[in-house]
C-alpha cells in the first residue's frame, strides 16, 4: 500500500495549502447529507455545479488572464487551418447548404471566430453555407461567446446540453449528453474530453477498488470502496489489461457516452477531437502510478484536486485506445490519428510562418506571432496533442490526418497572422511545457 495512505484515507495537503471556497462548502454539505461520493461526482460538481463550479463561475477564460492556454488562444492560425480542413469535409460531402459545424465546449469562442473569419478567404460559397452551432454547458461561457461572435451572429446558434460530463449517479453508467439543435456535418471538440468527470480506481490484487471522496473535519479525504458500477470492470476487460498493483487510474465513462451520443446524431460527416492522451497500455502502466489527474490555477499546475475547489481546472489524460474502440463500436469509421504538429503542418502551418515574416509587422509583433505559431507545433507541448478523426459516409483519411499528404499551400488572411494578446512578453516567448510558476503560460497536458 502507498506510504501516504493511512487507515484507507489519502489526506489532502495541509490546510495552509488549501483555500475554503463556496464550491468546497457546497460539496461538503452534500457529503454530510448523503455520504461519500465517487470522485466522478466530486469532479463534476467542482467543474460544473451551477453557481460555484469552475466553468460556471468563470473567474477568467483561457488565456493570459486565465489558468492555461489552449490552441485557439495561442494563435488565430489554429482556427484558420481547421477551417481549411472543414472546407475539405464540405467538399467531400457534396457542398451541402447549410453546412453545420458543431463545436462542443467552445470556451472563449476564439476557435469559432477564427473558423468563421477564415472561411470566406478559402471559398465564398463555403463561407455562405457555414452554420456554426455551439454546445456549451456554462451560461457564463455562452455570454462570453456571444460577445466574441457578434459579427457572425446570423450564422451562429447555441444548442443546450443536458448531463454533459456528469459523473456516475447511483450505480448506473453516466447518461449520454443530449444536445438540442441541428444535425451536424462536422463535430469539433478541442480539449473537451480531458475535462469530463472521471472515476478513480486502484488495483488490489486481481480486483478494482474505487476511490470515493469523504469529509474528515473540514478536509476532503479519499476512501476506498467497492466500484460504484460494473462498467468500470467492463472498461478494463475490453482493454484486456489492468493498472499495475496499487496504481491509481482514471476512467472516463462520460467521454465514451459523449462519443456514442455524437455518433447517433451524425448521419454523414466527420468528428475531429483534439486532446492530450495516450494509448491504454501507456496510460495504465507504471509510467503513471498515481494517474494523470492535474489541477490548473493561474498558469500553475499540481495534482491536488481538493485545493481551490471551483476555482481551479481539473483534467486527466484521454485513453486513446478506448476512444478508438468506442468509435468503431458505434459504427463510425476512423479517418486517421495524428499529432497536432503534423496535422497543422499538412494543412499549411509553415506557410503561415513565412507569411508572418513577409507581412512587414513591427518587430515585436512579428516575434510574438512567430512564437505563437511555434507553440502550436512544439514537441513536449501543444504539438504533442493528438487529433483523432471519425467519420460516416466519408472514405479515406482527411488531409490533415493523412501521413502521406503533402503540405497545402498557405492562403492566410491578414487577421490570421497577427498574434494573440499575451504572446509578446518574455515569459510567453519561452513557452514552457508546464506553467510551474505564476505568470508563465501553461498548456494543459
Coordinates of C-alpha atoms in Angstrom, one line a residue:
X1 CA 0.0 0.0 0.0
X2 CA 1.2 3.5 -0.8
X3 CA 3.0 5.1 2.2
X4 CA 0.8 8.1 2.0
X5 CA -2.3 6.1 2.8
X6 CA -3.3 5.9 6.4
X7 CA -6.4 4.0 7.5
X8 CA -7.7 3.8 4.0
X9 CA -7.6 7.7 3.6
X10 CA -5.4 9.7 1.4
X11 CA -5.4 13.1 3.1
X12 CA -5.4 16.4 1.2
X13 CA -2.4 18.7 1.6
X14 CA -2.1 20.7 4.9
X15 CA -4.8 23.4 5.4
X16 CA -2.3 26.2 4.6
X17 CA -2.2 24.8 1.1
X18 CA -5.9 24.8 0.7
X19 CA -8.5 27.5 0.2
X20 CA -12.0 27.2 1.6
X21 CA -14.4 28.1 -1.2
X22 CA -18.2 28.2 -1.8
X23 CA -17.8 25.3 -4.1
X24 CA -16.0 23.2 -1.4
X25 CA -18.6 24.1 1.2
X26 CA -21.4 23.0 -1.1
X27 CA -19.8 19.7 -1.8
X28 CA -19.0 19.1 1.9
X29 CA -22.7 19.8 2.7
X30 CA -23.8 17.2 0.1
X31 CA -21.4 14.6 1.5
X32 CA -22.6 15.3 5.1
X33 CA -26.2 14.8 4.0
X34 CA -25.7 11.8 1.7
X35 CA -22.4 10.2 2.5
X36 CA -19.2 9.7 0.4
X37 CA -19.5 10.4 -3.3
X38 CA -17.5 9.0 -6.3
X39 CA -14.6 11.1 -7.5
X40 CA -16.6 11.4 -10.7
X41 CA -19.4 13.1 -8.9
X42 CA -16.9 15.3 -7.0
X43 CA -15.2 16.4 -10.2
X44 CA -18.5 17.1 -11.9
X45 CA -19.6 19.3 -9.1
X46 CA -16.2 21.1 -8.8
X47 CA -16.3 22.0 -12.5
X48 CA -20.0 22.3 -13.3
X49 CA -22.2 22.9 -10.3
X50 CA -24.5 25.8 -11.4
X51 CA -23.3 28.6 -9.0
X52 CA -19.8 27.5 -7.8
X53 CA -18.4 25.2 -10.5
X54 CA -15.2 26.2 -12.2
X55 CA -16.8 26.5 -15.7
X56 CA -20.0 28.0 -14.3
X57 CA -18.5 30.8 -12.2
X58 CA -15.8 31.6 -14.9
X59 CA -13.3 33.6 -13.0
X60 CA -11.4 34.1 -16.2
X61 CA -11.5 32.3 -19.6
X62 CA -8.4 30.5 -21.0
X63 CA -5.6 32.8 -22.0
X64 CA -3.2 35.3 -20.3
X65 CA -5.8 36.2 -17.5
X66 CA -6.9 32.6 -17.0
X67 CA -5.3 29.4 -15.8
X68 CA -4.0 27.9 -19.0
X69 CA -3.7 28.4 -22.8
X70 CA -5.4 26.3 -25.4
X71 CA -4.5 26.3 -29.1
X72 CA -7.2 28.9 -30.2
X73 CA -5.9 31.3 -27.5
X74 CA -2.3 30.7 -28.7
X75 CA -2.7 31.9 -32.3
X76 CA -5.6 32.5 -34.8
X77 CA -3.8 30.3 -37.4
X78 CA -5.1 27.2 -35.5
X79 CA -8.7 28.1 -36.3
X80 CA -7.8 29.2 -39.8
X81 CA -6.1 25.9 -40.5
X82 CA -9.0 24.0 -39.0
X83 CA -11.3 26.0 -41.4
X84 CA -9.2 24.6 -44.2
X85 CA -9.9 21.1 -43.0
X86 CA -13.6 21.9 -42.7
X87 CA -13.6 23.0 -46.3
X88 CA -12.4 19.6 -47.4
X89 CA -15.2 17.9 -45.4
X90 CA -17.7 20.2 -47.0
X91 CA -16.4 19.4 -50.5
X92 CA -16.4 15.7 -49.9
X93 CA -20.0 15.8 -48.7
X94 CA -21.1 17.5 -51.9
X95 CA -21.1 21.1 -50.7
X96 CA -24.3 20.9 -48.5
X97 CA -26.1 24.1 -47.6
X98 CA -26.3 24.6 -44.8
X99 CA -23.1 23.0 -43.7
X100 CA -23.4 22.7 -39.9
X101 CA -20.2 22.8 -37.8
X102 CA -20.9 21.9 -34.2
X103 CA -18.3 22.7 -31.5
X104 CA -18.6 21.3 -28.0
X105 CA -17.2 23.3 -25.2
X106 CA -16.2 26.4 -27.2
X107 CA -14.5 28.2 -24.3
X108 CA -13.9 31.8 -25.1
X109 CA -15.3 31.5 -28.6
X110 CA -11.9 32.1 -30.3
X111 CA -11.9 28.9 -32.3
X112 CA -15.4 29.7 -33.7
X113 CA -14.4 33.3 -34.6
X114 CA -11.2 32.2 -36.3
X115 CA -13.0 29.5 -38.3
X116 CA -15.7 31.9 -39.5
X117 CA -13.3 34.7 -40.2
X118 CA -11.0 32.4 -42.3
X119 CA -13.8 30.7 -44.2
X120 CA -14.5 33.5 -46.7
X121 CA -10.9 33.6 -47.7
X122 CA -10.9 30.0 -48.8
X123 CA -14.2 29.9 -50.7
X124 CA -17.1 32.3 -50.6
X125 CA -19.6 29.6 -51.3
X126 CA -18.2 27.6 -48.3
X127 CA -18.4 30.6 -46.1
X128 CA -22.0 31.3 -47.1
X129 CA -23.1 27.8 -46.4
X130 CA -21.5 27.7 -43.0
X131 CA -23.7 27.5 -39.9
X132 CA -21.8 27.3 -36.6
X133 CA -23.5 25.5 -33.7
X134 CA -22.1 25.7 -30.2
X135 CA -23.0 23.3 -27.4
X136 CA -21.9 24.9 -24.2
X137 CA -22.9 23.9 -20.7
X138 CA -21.8 27.1 -18.8
X139 CA -24.1 30.1 -19.0
X140 CA -21.1 32.5 -18.4
X141 CA -19.2 31.0 -21.3
X142 CA -22.2 31.3 -23.6
X143 CA -22.4 35.0 -22.8
X144 CA -18.6 35.4 -23.5
X145 CA -19.0 33.6 -26.8
X146 CA -21.9 35.8 -27.9
X147 CA -19.8 38.9 -27.3
X148 CA -16.9 37.4 -29.3
X149 CA -19.1 36.3 -32.1
X150 CA -21.2 39.4 -32.7
X151 CA -20.0 39.9 -36.3
X152 CA -21.3 36.4 -37.2
X153 CA -24.4 36.1 -35.1
X154 CA -26.5 35.4 -38.2
X155 CA -24.5 32.2 -38.7
X156 CA -24.1 31.1 -35.1
X157 CA -26.6 29.3 -32.9
X158 CA -26.3 27.8 -29.4
X159 CA -27.7 24.4 -28.5
X160 CA -28.3 23.2 -25.0
X161 CA -26.8 20.1 -23.5
X162 CA -28.2 18.0 -20.6
X163 CA -26.0 15.9 -18.3
X164 CA -22.8 16.7 -20.2
X165 CA -19.7 15.4 -18.5
X166 CA -21.7 14.3 -15.4
X167 CA -20.4 11.7 -13.0
X168 CA -21.9 8.4 -12.1
X169 CA -25.3 8.6 -10.4
X170 CA -26.1 5.7 -8.2
X171 CA -24.9 2.5 -9.8
X172 CA -25.6 3.3 -13.4
X173 CA -23.3 4.5 -16.1
X174 CA -23.5 8.2 -16.8
X175 CA -26.2 9.3 -19.2
X176 CA -25.2 10.4 -22.6
X177 CA -25.4 14.2 -23.3
X178 CA -28.5 15.3 -25.2
X179 CA -27.8 18.3 -27.4
X180 CA -30.7 20.2 -28.8
X181 CA -30.0 21.5 -32.3
X182 CA -29.5 20.8 -35.9
X183 CA -27.8 17.5 -37.1
X184 CA -24.1 18.4 -37.7
X185 CA -21.9 17.7 -40.6
X186 CA -18.7 18.3 -38.7
X187 CA -18.3 18.0 -34.9
X188 CA -15.3 19.7 -33.2
X189 CA -14.1 19.1 -29.7
X190 CA -10.9 20.9 -28.7
X191 CA -9.7 19.9 -25.2
X192 CA -13.1 18.7 -24.3
X193 CA -12.7 15.1 -23.3
X194 CA -10.0 15.8 -20.8
X195 CA -12.4 17.8 -18.7
X196 CA -15.1 15.1 -18.4
X197 CA -15.6 13.8 -14.9
X198 CA -13.6 10.6 -14.2
X199 CA -13.9 7.7 -11.8
X200 CA -10.7 6.9 -10.0
X201 CA -9.9 3.3 -9.3
X202 CA -7.0 1.4 -7.6
X203 CA -5.9 -2.1 -8.3
X204 CA -5.8 -4.5 -5.3
X205 CA -4.8 -8.0 -6.5
X206 CA -6.9 -9.0 -9.4
X207 CA -9.8 -6.6 -8.5
X208 CA -10.5 -3.0 -8.7
X209 CA -11.5 -0.7 -5.8
X210 CA -13.0 2.7 -6.4
X211 CA -11.8 5.9 -4.8
X212 CA -14.6 8.0 -3.2
X213 CA -14.5 11.5 -1.6
X214 CA -15.4 11.9 2.0
X215 CA -15.0 14.6 4.6
X216 CA -12.9 14.4 7.8
X217 CA -13.4 17.5 9.9
X218 CA -13.2 20.3 7.3
X219 CA -10.9 18.3 5.0
X220 CA -11.7 16.2 1.9
X221 CA -10.2 12.7 2.1
X222 CA -10.1 9.8 -0.3
X223 CA -11.6 6.5 0.7
X224 CA -11.6 3.1 -1.0
X225 CA -14.9 1.3 -1.6
X226 CA -16.3 -1.3 -4.0
X227 CA -16.8 0.0 -7.5
X228 CA -20.0 2.1 -7.9
X229 CA -20.8 0.5 -11.3
X230 CA -19.8 -2.8 -13.1
X231 CA -19.0 -0.6 -16.1
X232 CA -15.6 0.1 -14.5
X233 CA -14.6 -3.6 -14.6
X234 CA -16.0 -3.9 -18.1
X235 CA -13.9 -1.0 -19.2
X236 CA -10.7 -2.8 -18.4
X237 CA -12.0 -6.2 -19.5
X238 CA -12.5 -4.7 -23.0
X239 CA -8.9 -3.4 -23.0
X240 CA -7.6 -6.8 -21.8
X241 CA -5.4 -5.2 -19.0
X242 CA -5.4 -3.8 -15.5
X243 CA -3.4 -1.0 -14.0
X244 CA -0.3 -2.1 -12.0
X245 CA -0.8 -3.3 -8.5
X246 CA -1.6 -0.3 -6.2
X247 CA -1.7 2.1 -9.0
X248 CA -4.4 4.8 -9.3
X249 CA -6.1 5.1 -12.7
X250 CA -8.8 7.3 -14.1
X251 CA -11.8 6.0 -16.2
X252 CA -13.9 8.5 -18.2
X253 CA -17.2 6.7 -18.8
X254 CA -18.7 10.1 -19.6
X255 CA -16.3 10.7 -22.6
X256 CA -17.4 7.4 -24.1
X257 CA -21.1 8.2 -23.5
X258 CA -20.5 11.5 -25.3
X259 CA -18.9 9.8 -28.3
X260 CA -21.9 7.4 -28.5
X261 CA -24.3 10.3 -28.5
X262 CA -22.4 12.2 -31.2
X263 CA -22.2 9.1 -33.4
X264 CA -26.0 8.6 -33.0
X265 CA -26.6 12.1 -34.4
X266 CA -24.0 12.0 -37.2
X267 CA -25.9 10.9 -40.4
X268 CA -23.0 11.8 -42.7
X269 CA -19.9 13.8 -41.9
X270 CA -16.8 13.9 -39.6
X271 CA -15.8 14.2 -35.9
X272 CA -12.4 15.8 -35.0
X273 CA -11.1 15.5 -31.5
X274 CA -8.1 17.5 -30.2
X275 CA -6.7 16.5 -26.8
X276 CA -3.7 15.1 -24.9
X277 CA -3.6 11.4 -24.0
X278 CA -2.0 8.0 -24.5
X279 CA -2.8 4.5 -25.7
X280 CA -4.2 2.4 -22.9
X281 CA -1.0 0.4 -22.5
X282 CA 0.9 3.6 -21.7
X283 CA -1.8 5.4 -19.7
X284 CA -2.5 2.4 -17.4
X285 CA 1.1 1.5 -16.8
X286 CA 3.9 2.0 -14.3
X287 CA 4.6 5.4 -16.0
X288 CA 1.6 6.9 -14.2
X289 CA 1.4 5.1 -10.8
X290 CA -0.9 7.9 -9.4
X291 CA -2.8 8.6 -12.5
X292 CA -2.8 11.7 -14.6
X293 CA -5.2 14.0 -12.7
X294 CA -4.0 17.6 -12.7
X295 CA -5.2 20.9 -11.4
X296 CA -4.5 24.2 -13.2
X297 CA -4.6 27.6 -11.5
X298 CA -3.1 30.8 -12.7
X299 CA -0.8 29.0 -15.0
X300 CA 0.5 26.8 -12.3
X301 CA -0.1 23.0 -12.1
X302 CA -0.3 20.4 -9.3
X303 CA -2.1 17.2 -8.6
X304 CA -4.3 18.2 -5.6
X305 CA -8.0 18.2 -6.6
X306 CA -9.1 19.4 -3.2
X307 CA -7.4 22.8 -3.3
X308 CA -9.4 25.9 -4.5
X309 CA -12.5 23.8 -5.4
X310 CA -14.4 25.6 -8.1
X311 CA -11.6 28.0 -8.7
X312 CA -9.1 25.6 -10.5
X313 CA -9.5 23.4 -13.6
X314 CA -9.3 19.7 -13.3
X315 CA -8.2 17.5 -16.2
X316 CA -7.0 14.0 -17.0
X317 CA -5.3 12.4 -20.0
X318 CA -7.5 10.7 -22.6
X319 CA -7.5 7.0 -23.2
X320 CA -7.0 6.9 -26.9
X321 CA -7.5 3.1 -27.2
X322 CA -10.9 3.1 -25.5
X323 CA -11.9 6.2 -27.6
X324 CA -11.0 4.3 -30.9
X325 CA -12.7 1.1 -29.7
X326 CA -15.9 3.1 -28.8
X327 CA -15.9 4.9 -32.1
X328 CA -15.7 1.7 -34.0
X329 CA -18.4 0.1 -31.8
X330 CA -20.8 3.0 -32.7
X331 CA -20.3 2.4 -36.4
X332 CA -18.0 5.4 -37.0
X333 CA -15.1 4.9 -39.4
X334 CA -11.6 6.1 -38.2
X335 CA -10.4 8.9 -40.5
X336 CA -6.9 9.0 -39.1
X337 CA -4.9 10.0 -36.0
X338 CA -2.0 12.4 -35.9
X339 CA 0.0 14.6 -33.6
X340 CA -1.3 18.2 -33.7
X341 CA 2.0 19.4 -35.2
X342 CA 1.8 17.1 -38.1
X343 CA -1.9 17.8 -38.6
X344 CA -1.3 21.6 -38.8
X345 CA 1.9 21.3 -41.0
X346 CA -0.1 19.3 -43.6
X347 CA -2.7 22.0 -43.7
X348 CA -0.1 24.7 -44.3
X349 CA 1.3 25.9 -40.9
X350 CA 4.8 26.5 -42.4
X351 CA 3.3 28.9 -45.0
X352 CA 1.8 31.0 -42.2
X353 CA 5.2 31.4 -40.6
X354 CA 6.6 32.6 -44.0
X355 CA 3.7 34.9 -44.4
X356 CA 4.3 36.5 -41.0
X357 CA 7.9 37.1 -41.8
X358 CA 6.9 38.8 -45.1
X359 CA 4.0 40.8 -43.6
X360 CA 6.0 43.8 -42.5
X361 CA 4.7 43.9 -39.0
X362 CA 6.6 45.7 -36.3
X363 CA 9.5 43.6 -34.9
X364 CA 7.8 42.9 -31.6
X365 CA 4.6 41.8 -33.2
X366 CA 6.5 39.6 -35.7
X367 CA 8.3 37.8 -32.8
X368 CA 5.1 37.4 -30.9
X369 CA 3.3 35.9 -33.9
X370 CA 6.1 33.5 -34.7
X371 CA 6.3 32.5 -31.0
X372 CA 2.6 31.6 -31.0
X373 CA 2.8 29.7 -34.3
X374 CA 5.8 27.7 -33.0
X375 CA 3.9 26.9 -29.8
X376 CA 1.1 25.2 -31.8
X377 CA 3.6 22.6 -33.0
X378 CA 6.2 22.5 -30.3
X379 CA 7.2 18.9 -29.2
X380 CA 6.5 18.5 -25.5
X381 CA 3.6 20.9 -25.6
X382 CA 0.7 21.6 -27.9
X383 CA 2.4 19.9 -30.8
X384 CA 2.2 16.6 -29.0
X385 CA -1.6 16.7 -28.6
X386 CA -3.5 14.2 -30.6
X387 CA -6.0 14.8 -33.4
X388 CA -8.4 11.9 -33.8
X389 CA -10.9 11.8 -36.7
X390 CA -14.0 9.7 -37.1
X391 CA -16.5 9.8 -40.0
X392 CA -19.6 8.4 -41.5
X393 CA -20.2 8.4 -45.3
X394 CA -16.6 9.6 -45.9
X395 CA -13.9 7.3 -47.4
X396 CA -10.2 7.8 -46.7
X397 CA -8.2 9.9 -44.3
X398 CA -8.7 13.6 -44.1
X399 CA -5.8 15.7 -45.4
X400 CA -4.6 16.8 -42.0
X401 CA -4.7 13.2 -40.8
X402 CA -3.1 11.5 -43.9
X403 CA 0.5 10.7 -43.1
X404 CA 1.3 10.7 -46.9
X405 CA -0.4 14.0 -47.7
X406 CA 1.9 16.9 -48.8
X407 CA 1.6 20.3 -47.0
X408 CA -1.0 22.5 -48.6
X409 CA -0.1 26.0 -49.9
X410 CA -0.9 28.7 -47.3
X411 CA -3.7 31.1 -48.1
X412 CA -3.7 33.2 -44.9
X413 CA -5.7 36.3 -44.3
X414 CA -4.0 39.2 -42.5
X415 CA -6.1 38.6 -39.4
X416 CA -4.8 35.0 -39.2
X417 CA -1.2 36.3 -39.0
X418 CA -1.4 38.6 -36.0
X419 CA -0.5 37.3 -32.5
X420 CA -2.9 36.8 -29.7
X421 CA -2.8 39.2 -26.7
X422 CA -0.3 37.9 -24.2
X423 CA 2.3 36.4 -26.6
X424 CA 4.6 39.4 -26.7
X425 CA 6.2 39.1 -23.3
X426 CA 9.3 37.2 -22.3
X427 CA 7.6 34.5 -20.4
X428 CA 5.3 33.7 -23.3
X429 CA 8.2 33.5 -25.7
X430 CA 9.8 30.8 -23.6
X431 CA 6.5 28.9 -23.7
X432 CA 7.3 26.1 -21.2
X433 CA 5.7 22.7 -21.3
X434 CA 4.0 23.4 -18.0
X435 CA 3.4 26.6 -16.1
X436 CA 5.1 25.7 -12.8
X437 CA 5.4 29.3 -11.7
X438 CA 2.9 32.1 -11.6
X439 CA 2.7 34.2 -14.7
X440 CA 4.2 31.7 -17.1
X441 CA 1.8 30.3 -19.7
X442 CA 0.8 26.7 -19.2
X443 CA -0.8 24.3 -21.6
X444 CA -2.9 21.5 -20.2
X445 CA -1.2 18.2 -20.8

